[in-house]
CSV table of C-alpha atoms in Angstrom, one decimal:
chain,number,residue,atom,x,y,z
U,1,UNK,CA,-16.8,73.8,4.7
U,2,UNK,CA,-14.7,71.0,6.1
U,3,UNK,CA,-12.4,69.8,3.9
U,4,UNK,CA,-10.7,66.3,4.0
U,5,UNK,CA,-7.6,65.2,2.4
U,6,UNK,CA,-7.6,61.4,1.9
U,7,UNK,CA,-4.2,59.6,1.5
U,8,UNK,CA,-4.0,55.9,-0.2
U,9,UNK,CA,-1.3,53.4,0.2
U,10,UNK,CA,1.1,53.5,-3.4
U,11,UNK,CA,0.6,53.5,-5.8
U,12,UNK,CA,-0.7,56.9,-6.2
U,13,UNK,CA,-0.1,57.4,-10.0
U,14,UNK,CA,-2.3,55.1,-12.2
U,15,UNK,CA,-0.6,53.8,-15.3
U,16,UNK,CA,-2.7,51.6,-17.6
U,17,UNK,CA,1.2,50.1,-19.2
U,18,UNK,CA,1.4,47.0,-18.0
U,19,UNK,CA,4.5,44.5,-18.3
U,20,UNK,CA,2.7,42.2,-20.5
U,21,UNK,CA,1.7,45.0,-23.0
U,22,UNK,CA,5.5,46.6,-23.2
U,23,UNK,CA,6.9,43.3,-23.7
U,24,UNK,CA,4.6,42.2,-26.4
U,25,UNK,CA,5.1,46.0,-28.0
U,26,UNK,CA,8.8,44.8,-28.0
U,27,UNK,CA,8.2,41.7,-29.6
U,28,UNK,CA,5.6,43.1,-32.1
U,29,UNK,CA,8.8,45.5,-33.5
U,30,UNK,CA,11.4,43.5,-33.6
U,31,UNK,CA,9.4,40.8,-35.5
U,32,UNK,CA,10.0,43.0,-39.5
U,33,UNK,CA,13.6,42.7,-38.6
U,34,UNK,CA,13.8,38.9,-37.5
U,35,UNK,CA,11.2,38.2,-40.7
U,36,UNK,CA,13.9,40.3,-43.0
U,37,UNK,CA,16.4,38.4,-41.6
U,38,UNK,CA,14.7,35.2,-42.7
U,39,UNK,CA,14.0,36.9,-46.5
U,40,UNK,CA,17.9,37.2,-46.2
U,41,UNK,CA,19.0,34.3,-45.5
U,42,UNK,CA,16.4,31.5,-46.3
U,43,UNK,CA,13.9,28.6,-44.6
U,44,UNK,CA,16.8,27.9,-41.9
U,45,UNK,CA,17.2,31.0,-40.3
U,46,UNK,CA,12.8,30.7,-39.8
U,47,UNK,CA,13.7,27.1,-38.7
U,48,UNK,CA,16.3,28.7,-35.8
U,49,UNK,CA,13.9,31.2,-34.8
U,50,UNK,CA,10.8,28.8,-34.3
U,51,UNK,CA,13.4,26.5,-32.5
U,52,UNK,CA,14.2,28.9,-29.9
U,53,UNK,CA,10.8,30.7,-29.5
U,54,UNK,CA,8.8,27.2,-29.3
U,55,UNK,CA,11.7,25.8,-26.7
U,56,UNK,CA,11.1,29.0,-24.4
U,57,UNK,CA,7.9,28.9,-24.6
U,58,UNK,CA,7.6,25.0,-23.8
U,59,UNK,CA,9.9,25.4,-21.1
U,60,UNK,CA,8.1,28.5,-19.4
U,61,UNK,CA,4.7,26.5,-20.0
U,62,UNK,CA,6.1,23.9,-18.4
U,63,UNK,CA,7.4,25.5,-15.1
U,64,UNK,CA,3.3,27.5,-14.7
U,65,UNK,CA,2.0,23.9,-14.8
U,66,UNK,CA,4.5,22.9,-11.7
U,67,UNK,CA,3.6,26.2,-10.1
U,68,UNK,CA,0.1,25.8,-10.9
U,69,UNK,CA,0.7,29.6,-12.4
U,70,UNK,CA,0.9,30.4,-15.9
U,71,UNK,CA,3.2,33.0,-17.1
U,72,UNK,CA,2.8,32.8,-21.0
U,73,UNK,CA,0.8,35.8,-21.1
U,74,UNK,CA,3.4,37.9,-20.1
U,75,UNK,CA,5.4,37.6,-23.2
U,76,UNK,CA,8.7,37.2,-21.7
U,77,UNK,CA,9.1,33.7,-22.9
U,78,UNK,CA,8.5,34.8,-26.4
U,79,UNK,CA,11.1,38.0,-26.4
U,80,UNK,CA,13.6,35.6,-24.9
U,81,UNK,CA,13.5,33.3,-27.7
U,82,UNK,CA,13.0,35.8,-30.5
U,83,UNK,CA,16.0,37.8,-29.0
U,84,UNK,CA,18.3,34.3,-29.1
U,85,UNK,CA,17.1,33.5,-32.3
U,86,UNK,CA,17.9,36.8,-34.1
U,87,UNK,CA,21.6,36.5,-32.2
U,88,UNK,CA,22.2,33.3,-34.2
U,89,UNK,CA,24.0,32.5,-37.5
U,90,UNK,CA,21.6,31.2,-40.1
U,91,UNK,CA,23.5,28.2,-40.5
U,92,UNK,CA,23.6,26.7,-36.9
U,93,UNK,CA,22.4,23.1,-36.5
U,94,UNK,CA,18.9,23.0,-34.2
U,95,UNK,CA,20.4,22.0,-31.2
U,96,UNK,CA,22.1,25.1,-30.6
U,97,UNK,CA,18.9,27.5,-30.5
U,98,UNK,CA,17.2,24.8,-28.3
U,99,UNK,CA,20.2,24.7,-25.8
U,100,UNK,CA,20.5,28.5,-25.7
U,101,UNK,CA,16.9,28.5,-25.2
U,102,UNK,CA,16.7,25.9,-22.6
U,103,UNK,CA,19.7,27.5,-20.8
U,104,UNK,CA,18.7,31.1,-20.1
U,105,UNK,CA,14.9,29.7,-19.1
U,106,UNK,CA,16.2,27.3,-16.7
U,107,UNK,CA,19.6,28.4,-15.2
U,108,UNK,CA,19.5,32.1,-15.8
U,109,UNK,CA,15.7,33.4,-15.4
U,110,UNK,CA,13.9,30.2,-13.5
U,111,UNK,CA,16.7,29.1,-11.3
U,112,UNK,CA,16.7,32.9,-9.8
U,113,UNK,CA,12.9,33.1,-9.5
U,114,UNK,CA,11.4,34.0,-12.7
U,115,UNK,CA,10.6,37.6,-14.3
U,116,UNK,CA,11.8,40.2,-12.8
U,117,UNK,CA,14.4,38.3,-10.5
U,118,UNK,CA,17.1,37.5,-12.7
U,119,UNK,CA,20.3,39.3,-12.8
U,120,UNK,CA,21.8,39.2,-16.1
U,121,UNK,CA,20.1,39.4,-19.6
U,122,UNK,CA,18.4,35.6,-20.5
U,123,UNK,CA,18.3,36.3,-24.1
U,124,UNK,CA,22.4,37.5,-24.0
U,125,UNK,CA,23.4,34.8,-21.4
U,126,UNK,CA,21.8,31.7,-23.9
U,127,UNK,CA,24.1,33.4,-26.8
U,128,UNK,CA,27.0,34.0,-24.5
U,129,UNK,CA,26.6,30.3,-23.9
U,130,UNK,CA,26.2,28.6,-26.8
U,131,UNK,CA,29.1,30.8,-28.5
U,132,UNK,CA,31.5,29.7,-26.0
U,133,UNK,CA,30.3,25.8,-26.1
U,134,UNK,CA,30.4,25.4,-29.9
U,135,UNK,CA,32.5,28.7,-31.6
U,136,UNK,CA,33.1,26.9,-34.9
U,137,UNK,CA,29.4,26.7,-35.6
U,138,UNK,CA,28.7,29.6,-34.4
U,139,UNK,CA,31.2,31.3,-36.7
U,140,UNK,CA,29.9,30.3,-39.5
U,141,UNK,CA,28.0,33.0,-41.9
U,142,UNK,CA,26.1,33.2,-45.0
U,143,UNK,CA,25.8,35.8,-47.6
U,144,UNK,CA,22.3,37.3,-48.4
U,145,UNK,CA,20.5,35.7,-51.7
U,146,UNK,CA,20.8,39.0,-53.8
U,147,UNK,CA,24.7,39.7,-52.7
U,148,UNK,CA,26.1,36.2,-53.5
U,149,UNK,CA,23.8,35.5,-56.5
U,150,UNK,CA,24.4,31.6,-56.0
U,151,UNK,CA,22.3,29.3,-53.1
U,152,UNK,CA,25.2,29.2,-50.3
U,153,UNK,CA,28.5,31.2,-49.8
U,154,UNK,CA,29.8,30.9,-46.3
U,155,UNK,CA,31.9,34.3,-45.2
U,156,UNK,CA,33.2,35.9,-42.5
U,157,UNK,CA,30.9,39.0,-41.0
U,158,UNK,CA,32.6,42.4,-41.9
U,159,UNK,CA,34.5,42.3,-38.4
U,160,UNK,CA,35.5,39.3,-38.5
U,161,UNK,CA,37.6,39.9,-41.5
U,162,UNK,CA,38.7,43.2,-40.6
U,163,UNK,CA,40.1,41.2,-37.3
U,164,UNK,CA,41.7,38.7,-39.2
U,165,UNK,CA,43.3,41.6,-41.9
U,166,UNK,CA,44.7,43.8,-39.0
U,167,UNK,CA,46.1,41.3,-36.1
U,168,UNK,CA,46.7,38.1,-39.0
U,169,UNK,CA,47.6,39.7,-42.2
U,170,UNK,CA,49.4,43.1,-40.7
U,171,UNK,CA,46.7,45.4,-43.3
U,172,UNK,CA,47.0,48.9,-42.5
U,173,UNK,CA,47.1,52.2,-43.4
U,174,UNK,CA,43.8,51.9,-45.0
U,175,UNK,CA,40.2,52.3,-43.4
U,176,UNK,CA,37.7,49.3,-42.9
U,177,UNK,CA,35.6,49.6,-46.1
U,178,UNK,CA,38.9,50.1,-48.2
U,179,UNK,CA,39.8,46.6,-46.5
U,180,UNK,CA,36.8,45.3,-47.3
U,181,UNK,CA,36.8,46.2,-50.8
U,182,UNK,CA,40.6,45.3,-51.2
U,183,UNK,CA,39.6,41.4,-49.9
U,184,UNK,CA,37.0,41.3,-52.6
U,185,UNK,CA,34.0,41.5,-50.4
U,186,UNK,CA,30.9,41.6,-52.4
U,187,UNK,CA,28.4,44.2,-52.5
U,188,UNK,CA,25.2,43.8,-53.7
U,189,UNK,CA,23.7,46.4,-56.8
U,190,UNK,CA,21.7,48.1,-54.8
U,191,UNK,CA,24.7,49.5,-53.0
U,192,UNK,CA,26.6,50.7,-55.6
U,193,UNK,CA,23.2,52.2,-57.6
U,194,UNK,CA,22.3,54.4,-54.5
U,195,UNK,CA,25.3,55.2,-53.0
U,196,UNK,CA,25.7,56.9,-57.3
U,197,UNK,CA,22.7,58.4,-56.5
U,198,UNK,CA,23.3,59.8,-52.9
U,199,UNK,CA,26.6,61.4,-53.3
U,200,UNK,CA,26.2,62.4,-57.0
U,201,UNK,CA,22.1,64.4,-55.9
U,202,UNK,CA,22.9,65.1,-52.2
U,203,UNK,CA,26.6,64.6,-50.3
U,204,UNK,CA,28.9,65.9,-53.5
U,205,UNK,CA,27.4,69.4,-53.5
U,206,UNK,CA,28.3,69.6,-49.4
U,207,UNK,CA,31.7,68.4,-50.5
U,208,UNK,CA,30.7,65.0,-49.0
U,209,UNK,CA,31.1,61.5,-50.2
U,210,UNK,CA,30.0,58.0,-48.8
U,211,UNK,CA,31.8,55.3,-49.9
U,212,UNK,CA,30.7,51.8,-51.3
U,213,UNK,CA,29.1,49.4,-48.8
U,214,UNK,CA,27.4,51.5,-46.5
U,215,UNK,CA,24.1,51.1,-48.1
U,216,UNK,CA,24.5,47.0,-47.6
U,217,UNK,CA,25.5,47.9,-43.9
U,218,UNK,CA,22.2,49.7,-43.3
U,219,UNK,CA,19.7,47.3,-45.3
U,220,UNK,CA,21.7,44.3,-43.8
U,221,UNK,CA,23.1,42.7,-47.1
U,222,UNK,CA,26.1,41.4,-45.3
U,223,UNK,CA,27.0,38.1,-43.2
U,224,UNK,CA,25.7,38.5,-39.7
U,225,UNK,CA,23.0,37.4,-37.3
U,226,UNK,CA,19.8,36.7,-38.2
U,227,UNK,CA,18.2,39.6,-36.8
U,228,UNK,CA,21.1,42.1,-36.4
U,229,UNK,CA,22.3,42.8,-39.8
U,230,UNK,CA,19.0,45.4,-40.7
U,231,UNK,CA,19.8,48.9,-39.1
U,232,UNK,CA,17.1,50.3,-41.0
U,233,UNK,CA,14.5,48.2,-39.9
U,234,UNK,CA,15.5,48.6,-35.8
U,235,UNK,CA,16.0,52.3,-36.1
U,236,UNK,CA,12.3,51.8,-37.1
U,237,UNK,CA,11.6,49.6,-34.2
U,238,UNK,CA,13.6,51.8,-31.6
U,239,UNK,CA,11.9,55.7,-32.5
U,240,UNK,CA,8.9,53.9,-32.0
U,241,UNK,CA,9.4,52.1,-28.9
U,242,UNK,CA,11.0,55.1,-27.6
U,243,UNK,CA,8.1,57.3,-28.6
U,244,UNK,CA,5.8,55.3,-26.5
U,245,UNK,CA,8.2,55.2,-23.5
U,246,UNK,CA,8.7,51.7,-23.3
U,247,UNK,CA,12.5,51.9,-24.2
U,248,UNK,CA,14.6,54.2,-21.8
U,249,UNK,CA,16.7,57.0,-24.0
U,250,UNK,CA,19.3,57.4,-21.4
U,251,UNK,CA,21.0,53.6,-21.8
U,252,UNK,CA,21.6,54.0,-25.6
U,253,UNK,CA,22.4,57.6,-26.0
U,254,UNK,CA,24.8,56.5,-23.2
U,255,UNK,CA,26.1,53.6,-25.4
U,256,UNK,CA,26.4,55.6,-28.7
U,257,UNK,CA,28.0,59.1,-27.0
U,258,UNK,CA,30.9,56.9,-25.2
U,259,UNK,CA,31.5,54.5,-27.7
U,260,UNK,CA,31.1,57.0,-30.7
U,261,UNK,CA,33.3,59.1,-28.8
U,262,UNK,CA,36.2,56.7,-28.2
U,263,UNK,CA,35.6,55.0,-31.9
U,264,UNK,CA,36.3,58.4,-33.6
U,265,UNK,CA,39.3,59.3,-31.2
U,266,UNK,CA,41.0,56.0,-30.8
U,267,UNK,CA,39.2,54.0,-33.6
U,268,UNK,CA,41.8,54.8,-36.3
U,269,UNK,CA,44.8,53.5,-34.6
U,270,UNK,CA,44.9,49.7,-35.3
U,271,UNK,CA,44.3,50.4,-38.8
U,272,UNK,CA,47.7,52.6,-39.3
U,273,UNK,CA,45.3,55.7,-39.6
U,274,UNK,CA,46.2,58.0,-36.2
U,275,UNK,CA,44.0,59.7,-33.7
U,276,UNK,CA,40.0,61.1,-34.7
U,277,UNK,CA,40.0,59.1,-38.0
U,278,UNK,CA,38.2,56.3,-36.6
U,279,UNK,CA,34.7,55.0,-37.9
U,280,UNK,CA,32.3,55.4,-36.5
U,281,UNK,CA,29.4,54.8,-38.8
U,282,UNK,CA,30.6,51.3,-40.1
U,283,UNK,CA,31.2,50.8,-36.1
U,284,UNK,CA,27.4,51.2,-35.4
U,285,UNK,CA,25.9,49.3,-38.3
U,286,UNK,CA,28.2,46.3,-37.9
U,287,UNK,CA,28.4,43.4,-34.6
U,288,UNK,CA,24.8,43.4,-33.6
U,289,UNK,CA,25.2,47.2,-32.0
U,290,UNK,CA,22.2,48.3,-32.7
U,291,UNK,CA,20.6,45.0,-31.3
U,292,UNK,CA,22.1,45.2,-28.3
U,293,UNK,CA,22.2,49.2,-27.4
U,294,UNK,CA,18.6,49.7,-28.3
U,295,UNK,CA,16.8,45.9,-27.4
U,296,UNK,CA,19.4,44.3,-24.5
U,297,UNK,CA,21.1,46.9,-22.6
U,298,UNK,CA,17.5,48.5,-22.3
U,299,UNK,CA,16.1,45.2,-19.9
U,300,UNK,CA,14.1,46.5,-17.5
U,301,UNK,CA,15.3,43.9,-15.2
U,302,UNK,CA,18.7,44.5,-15.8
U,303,UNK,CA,19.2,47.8,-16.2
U,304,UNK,CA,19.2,50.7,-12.9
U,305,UNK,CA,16.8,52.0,-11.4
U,306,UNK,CA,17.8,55.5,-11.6
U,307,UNK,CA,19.0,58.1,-14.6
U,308,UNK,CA,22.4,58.7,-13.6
U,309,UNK,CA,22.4,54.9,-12.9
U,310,UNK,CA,21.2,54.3,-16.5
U,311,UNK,CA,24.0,56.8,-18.0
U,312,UNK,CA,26.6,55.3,-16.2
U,313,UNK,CA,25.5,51.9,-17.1
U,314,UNK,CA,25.5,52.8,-20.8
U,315,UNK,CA,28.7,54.5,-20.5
U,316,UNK,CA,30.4,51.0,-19.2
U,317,UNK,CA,28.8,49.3,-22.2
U,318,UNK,CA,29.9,51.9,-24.6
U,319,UNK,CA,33.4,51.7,-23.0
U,320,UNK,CA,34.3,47.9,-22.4
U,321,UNK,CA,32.6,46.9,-26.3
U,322,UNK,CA,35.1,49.6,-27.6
U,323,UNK,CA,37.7,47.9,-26.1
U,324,UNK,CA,36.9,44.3,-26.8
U,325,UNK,CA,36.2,45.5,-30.4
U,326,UNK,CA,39.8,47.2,-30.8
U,327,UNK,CA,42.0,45.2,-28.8
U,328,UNK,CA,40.2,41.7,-28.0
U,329,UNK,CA,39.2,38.4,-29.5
U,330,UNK,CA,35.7,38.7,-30.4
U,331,UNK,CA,34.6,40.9,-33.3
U,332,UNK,CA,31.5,42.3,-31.9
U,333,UNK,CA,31.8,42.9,-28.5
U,334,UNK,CA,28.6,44.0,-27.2
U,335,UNK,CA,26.5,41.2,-25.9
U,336,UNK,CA,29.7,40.3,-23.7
U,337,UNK,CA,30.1,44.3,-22.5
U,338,UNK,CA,26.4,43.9,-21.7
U,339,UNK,CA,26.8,41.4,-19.7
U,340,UNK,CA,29.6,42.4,-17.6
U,341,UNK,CA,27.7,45.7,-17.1
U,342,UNK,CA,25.1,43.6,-15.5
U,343,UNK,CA,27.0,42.5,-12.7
U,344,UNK,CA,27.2,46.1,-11.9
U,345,UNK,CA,23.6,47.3,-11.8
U,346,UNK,CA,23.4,46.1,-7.9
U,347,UNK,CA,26.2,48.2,-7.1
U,348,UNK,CA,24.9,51.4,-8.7
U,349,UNK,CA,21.5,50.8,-7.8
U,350,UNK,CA,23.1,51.1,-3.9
U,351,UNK,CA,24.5,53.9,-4.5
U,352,UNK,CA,22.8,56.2,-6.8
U,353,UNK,CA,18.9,54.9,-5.4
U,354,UNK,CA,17.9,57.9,-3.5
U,355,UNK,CA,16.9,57.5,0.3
U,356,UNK,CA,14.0,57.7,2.0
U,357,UNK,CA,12.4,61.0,2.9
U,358,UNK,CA,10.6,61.8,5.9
């Protein structure tokens, strides 16, 4: 019997994923935590986020009519805007979302080529932008409805008081919640009526206690970003997304081993407290971390093309938003430690790519 072995041109494995369909999963899951963000923090923060998705959109409908090639469909457009949006303070004037917008459509994605050609983070690089053009507005934060109890109380986030306790004030000897709660910073009921709950049923017995606050942290009842303040809500978004395989695991368990690791060493240190007393869980639920480990540093487009070149890349993040955390200006750190990883993904995609065989 004569057998034939027929080869085809690449590619030979058939996947029915499609960009469009993982970036519109990505949108789909990050919408609960952009719409509790907007339950948070009032009509404005929906006013922001319409700003910046309708800009994007506008703009990338705009450039497929001069190319006589539309590229709504792919969903880019919207993740870009929803992504700027949820970076945002609920109490930013209009402008600011439609500059950011306009700014990583036309100078960061479309001026390189569109989709896929860009070499930095759109979504990050519109932030980075706008919070180095206007930092007064973009420093200005709101308490939740249900914390404040009253229709607007500006505040700093968590961070940015802790920064302003340890380098302005000289606080220490005292971890960041006991800061927190030595400022007066408000917690809402909730907090206080399970955190009762959790450590008088469950951590007490295991000679654990959580303190005040943390419960706020998770459910995002502090001053933040619109779309960052809700760990609960990603942590939902991200098992799923990395469930279907859309999200690489290797970028944030990169970011959260590295940084964890250094946070729990080194973490303790400004506050007065020595080494391995650091906190690491207020570090993760505070800054837009989880935002940016699970939903930015995991770009596609950004991001290597190989595992150890993922690892690596995640381990830079982890290591230079420790760093700007603990010992520089900003209080969050991670959108600008994305970013600088970025300029590095060339370089490790040169090196690490495997070569050709045969």
């Amino acid at each position: 019997m004569d057998e034939t072995l027929i080869i085809t041109g690449t590619p030979q494995i058939y996947n029915r994923t499609t960009t469009a369909r993982m970036i519109w999963t990505v949108c789909f899951w990050l919408v609960p935590a952009a719409l509790w963000g907007v339950y948070l923090y009032g009509i404005g923060a929906l006013k922001i986020l319409l700003a910046s998705i309708v800009t994007s959109l506008g703009i990338e409908g705009g450039i497929g009519l001069l190319k006589k090639e539309s590229t709504l469909q792919d969903g880019s457009a919207c993740l870009t805007g929803l992504l700027i949006g949820m970076l945002l303070p609920p109490t930013v004037p209009l402008f600011i979302p439609i500059l950011a917008a306009s700014f990583s459509m036309l100078v960061v994605k479309w001026s390189f080529g569109g989709l896929g050609k860009n070499w930095m983070n759109p979504a990050l690089a519109g932030w980075a932008f706008v919070a180095l053009s206007f930092p007064d507005q973009m420093r200005t934060w709101l308490f939740p409805a249900m914390v404040r109890g009253v229709d607007a109380v500006t505040s700093s986030t968590p961070l940015s008081l802790l920064k302003n306790k340890l380098f302005l004030e000289g606080v220490k000897g005292a971890s960041p919640m006991e800061i927190l709660a030595g400022a007066g910073f408000p917690r809402s009921l909730m907090d206080g009526t399970w955190t009762d709950w959790l450590n008088g049923k469950i951590l007490e017995p295991l000679g654990i206690l959580l303190p005040p606050g943390y419960i706020d942290l998770f459910f995002g009842f502090t001053p933040g970003a619109i779309g960052e303040t809700s760990a609960f809500l990603l942590l939902v978004g991200t098992i799923a997304l990395i469930g279907k395989g859309i999200l690489p695991w290797e970028v944030p368990l990169s970011v959260f081993s590295v940084f964890g690791t250094l946070v729990f060493l080194f973490g303790g240190l400004p506050y007065g407290l020595g080494w391995g007393a650091g906190d690491v869980l207020f570090q993760f639920f505070t800054g837009g971390f989880l935002l940016g480990a699970f939903y930015m540093a995991t770009d596609l487009v950004t991001s290597p093309l190989t595992r150890v070149g993922l690892l690596l890349y995640g381990a830079g993040i982890g290591g230079v938003t420790f760093l700007i955390r603990m010992y520089g200006g900003p209080g969050e750190g991670i959108g600008f430690a994305i970013l600088f990883m970025n300029v590095f993904v060339p370089l490790l995609n040169r090196f690490l790519t495997p070569g050709r065989k045969g």
